[in-house]
Coordinates of N, CA and C in Angstrom, one line a residue:
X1 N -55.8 179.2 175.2 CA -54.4 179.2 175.4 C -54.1 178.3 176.6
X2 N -53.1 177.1 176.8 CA -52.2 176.7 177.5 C -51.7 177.4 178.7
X3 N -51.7 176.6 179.7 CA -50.6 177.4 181.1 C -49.1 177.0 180.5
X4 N -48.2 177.7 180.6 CA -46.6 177.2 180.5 C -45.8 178.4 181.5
X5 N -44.8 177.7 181.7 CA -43.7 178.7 182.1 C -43.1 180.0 181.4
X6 N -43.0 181.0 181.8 CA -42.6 182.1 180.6 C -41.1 182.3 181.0
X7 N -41.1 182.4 182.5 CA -39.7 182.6 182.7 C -39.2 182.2 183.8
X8 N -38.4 182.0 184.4 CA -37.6 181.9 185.1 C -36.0 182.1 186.1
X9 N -36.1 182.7 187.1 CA -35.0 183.4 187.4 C -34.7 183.4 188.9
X10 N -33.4 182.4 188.9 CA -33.2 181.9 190.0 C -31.5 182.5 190.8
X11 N -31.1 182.1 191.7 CA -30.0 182.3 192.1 C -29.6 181.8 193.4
X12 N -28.5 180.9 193.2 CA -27.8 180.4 194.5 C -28.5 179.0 194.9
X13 N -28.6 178.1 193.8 CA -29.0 176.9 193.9 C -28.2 175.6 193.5
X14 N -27.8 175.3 194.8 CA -26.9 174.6 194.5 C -25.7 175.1 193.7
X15 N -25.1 174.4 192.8 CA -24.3 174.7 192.2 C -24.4 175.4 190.5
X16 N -25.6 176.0 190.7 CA -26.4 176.8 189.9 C -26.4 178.3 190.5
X17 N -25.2 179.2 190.0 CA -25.0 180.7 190.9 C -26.3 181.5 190.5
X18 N -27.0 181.4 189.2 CA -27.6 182.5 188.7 C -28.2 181.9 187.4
X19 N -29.2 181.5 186.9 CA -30.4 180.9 185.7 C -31.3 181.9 185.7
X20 N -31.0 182.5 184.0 CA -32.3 183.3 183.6 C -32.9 183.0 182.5
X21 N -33.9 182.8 182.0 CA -34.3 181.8 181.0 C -35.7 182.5 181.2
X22 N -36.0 182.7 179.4 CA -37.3 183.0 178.7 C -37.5 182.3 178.3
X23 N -38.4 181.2 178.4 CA -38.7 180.1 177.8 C -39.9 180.1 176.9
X24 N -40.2 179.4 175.8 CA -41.2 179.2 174.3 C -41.6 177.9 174.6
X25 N -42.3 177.3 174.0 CA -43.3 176.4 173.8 C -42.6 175.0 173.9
X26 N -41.4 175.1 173.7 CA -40.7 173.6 174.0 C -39.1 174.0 174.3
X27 N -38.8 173.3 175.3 CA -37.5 173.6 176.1 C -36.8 173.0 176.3
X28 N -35.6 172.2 176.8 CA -34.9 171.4 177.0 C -33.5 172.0 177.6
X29 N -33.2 171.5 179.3 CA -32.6 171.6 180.2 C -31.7 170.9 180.1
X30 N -30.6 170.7 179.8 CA -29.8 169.8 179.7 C -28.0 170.6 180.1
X31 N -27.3 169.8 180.9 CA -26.0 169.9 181.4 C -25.3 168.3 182.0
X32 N -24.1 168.6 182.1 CA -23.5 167.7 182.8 C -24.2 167.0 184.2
X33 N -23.4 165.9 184.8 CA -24.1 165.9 185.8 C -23.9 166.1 187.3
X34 N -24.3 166.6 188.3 CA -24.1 167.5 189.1 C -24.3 168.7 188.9
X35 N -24.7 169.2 187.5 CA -25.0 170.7 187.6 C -26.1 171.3 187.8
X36 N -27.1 170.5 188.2 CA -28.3 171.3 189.1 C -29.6 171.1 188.3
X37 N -29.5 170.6 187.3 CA -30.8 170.0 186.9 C -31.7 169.6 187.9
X38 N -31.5 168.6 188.4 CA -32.6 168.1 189.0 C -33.3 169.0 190.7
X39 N -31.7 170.1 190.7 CA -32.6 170.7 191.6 C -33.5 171.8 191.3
X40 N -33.2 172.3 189.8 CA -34.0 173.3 189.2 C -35.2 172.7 189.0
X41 N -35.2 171.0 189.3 CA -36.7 170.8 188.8 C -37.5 170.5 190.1
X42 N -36.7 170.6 191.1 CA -37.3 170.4 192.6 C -37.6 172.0 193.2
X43 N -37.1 173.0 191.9 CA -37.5 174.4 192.8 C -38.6 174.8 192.1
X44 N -38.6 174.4 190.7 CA -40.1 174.6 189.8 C -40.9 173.8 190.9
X45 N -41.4 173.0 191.0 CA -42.0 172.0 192.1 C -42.5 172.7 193.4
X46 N -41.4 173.0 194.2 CA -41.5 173.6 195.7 C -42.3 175.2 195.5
X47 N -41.5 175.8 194.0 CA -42.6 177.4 194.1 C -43.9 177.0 193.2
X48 N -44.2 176.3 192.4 CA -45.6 176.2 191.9 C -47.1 175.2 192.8
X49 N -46.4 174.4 193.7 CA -47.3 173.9 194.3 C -47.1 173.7 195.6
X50 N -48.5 174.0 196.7 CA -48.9 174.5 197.7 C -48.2 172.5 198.5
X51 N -49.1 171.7 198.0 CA -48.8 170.6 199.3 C -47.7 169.5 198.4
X52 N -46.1 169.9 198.7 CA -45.7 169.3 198.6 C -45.4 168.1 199.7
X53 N -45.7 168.3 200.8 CA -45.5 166.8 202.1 C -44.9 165.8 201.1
X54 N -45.6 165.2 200.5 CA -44.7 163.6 200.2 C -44.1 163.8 199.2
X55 N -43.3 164.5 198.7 CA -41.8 164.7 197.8 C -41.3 165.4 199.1
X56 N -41.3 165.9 199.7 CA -40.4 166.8 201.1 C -39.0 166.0 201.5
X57 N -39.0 164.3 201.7 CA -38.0 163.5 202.5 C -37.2 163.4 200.8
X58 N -37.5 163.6 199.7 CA -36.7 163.5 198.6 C -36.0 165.2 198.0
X59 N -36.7 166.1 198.4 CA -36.2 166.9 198.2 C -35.0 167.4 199.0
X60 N -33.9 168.1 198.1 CA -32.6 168.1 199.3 C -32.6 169.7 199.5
X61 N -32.1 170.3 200.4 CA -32.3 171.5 201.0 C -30.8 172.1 200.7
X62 N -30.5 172.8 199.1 CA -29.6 173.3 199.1 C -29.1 174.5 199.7
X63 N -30.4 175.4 200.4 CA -30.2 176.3 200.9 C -29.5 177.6 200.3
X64 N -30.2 178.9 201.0 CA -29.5 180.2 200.4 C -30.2 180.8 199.1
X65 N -30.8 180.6 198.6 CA -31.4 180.1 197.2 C -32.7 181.4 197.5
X66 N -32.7 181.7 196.3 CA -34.0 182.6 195.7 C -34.4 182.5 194.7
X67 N -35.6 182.8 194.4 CA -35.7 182.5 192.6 C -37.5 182.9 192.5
X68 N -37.8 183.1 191.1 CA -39.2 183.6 190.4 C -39.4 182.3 189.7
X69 N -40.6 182.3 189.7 CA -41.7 181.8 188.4 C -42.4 182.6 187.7
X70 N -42.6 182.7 186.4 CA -43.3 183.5 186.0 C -44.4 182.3 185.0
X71 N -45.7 182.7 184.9 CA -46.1 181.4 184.2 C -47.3 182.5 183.5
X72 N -47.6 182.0 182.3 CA -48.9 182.1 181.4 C -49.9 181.3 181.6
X73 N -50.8 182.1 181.4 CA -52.0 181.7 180.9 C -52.8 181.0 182.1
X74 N -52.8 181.5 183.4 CA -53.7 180.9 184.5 C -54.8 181.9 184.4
X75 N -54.6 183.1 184.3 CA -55.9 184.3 184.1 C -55.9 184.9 182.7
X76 N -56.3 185.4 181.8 CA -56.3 186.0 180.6 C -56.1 186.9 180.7
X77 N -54.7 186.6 179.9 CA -53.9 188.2 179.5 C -53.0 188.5 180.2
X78 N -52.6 187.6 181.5 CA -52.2 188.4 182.8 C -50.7 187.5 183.3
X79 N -49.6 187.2 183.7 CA -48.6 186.7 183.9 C -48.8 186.5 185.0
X80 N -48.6 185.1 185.9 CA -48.8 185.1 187.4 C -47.2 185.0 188.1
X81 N -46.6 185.6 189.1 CA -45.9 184.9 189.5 C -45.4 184.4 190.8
X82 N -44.8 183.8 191.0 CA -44.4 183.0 192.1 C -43.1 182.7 192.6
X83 N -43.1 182.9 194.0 CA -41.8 183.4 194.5 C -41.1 182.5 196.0
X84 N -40.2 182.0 195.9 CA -39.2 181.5 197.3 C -38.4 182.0 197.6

């Protein structure tokens, strides 16, 4: 089995109040623009991986913000998750 994302659940990003999302095998994020895409893809990023340094001067600090990762398939059988 594949690692993927299982879920996701954030709040207070940007102009993104509250994202809860069970996500399947193929997904697609899509809104207008200014609605926080791209920062939802800079918080996947900042909670899954330890050395972000060089994305840091691109990432923008919306502040206030919390949010989960839940992800499959790093240990068998087991959901990992990960937290800011």
């Amino acid at each position: 089995m594949g690692i993927k994302i299982k879920r996701i659940d954030v709040q207070n990003l940007g102009p993104i109040k509250e994202f809860k999302e069970e996500f399947s095998n193929l997904n697609v994020v899509y809104g207008k623009n200014s609605s926080g895409k791209s920062l939802l893809t800079e918080f996947i990023i900042q909670s899954l991986f330890k050395n972000t340094k060089r994305w840091k001067e691109e990432f923008r600090k919306p502040g206030g913000f919390k949010g989960n990762i839940s992800i499959e398939g790093l240990e068998k059988d087991k959901i990992s998750d990960f937290t800011i």
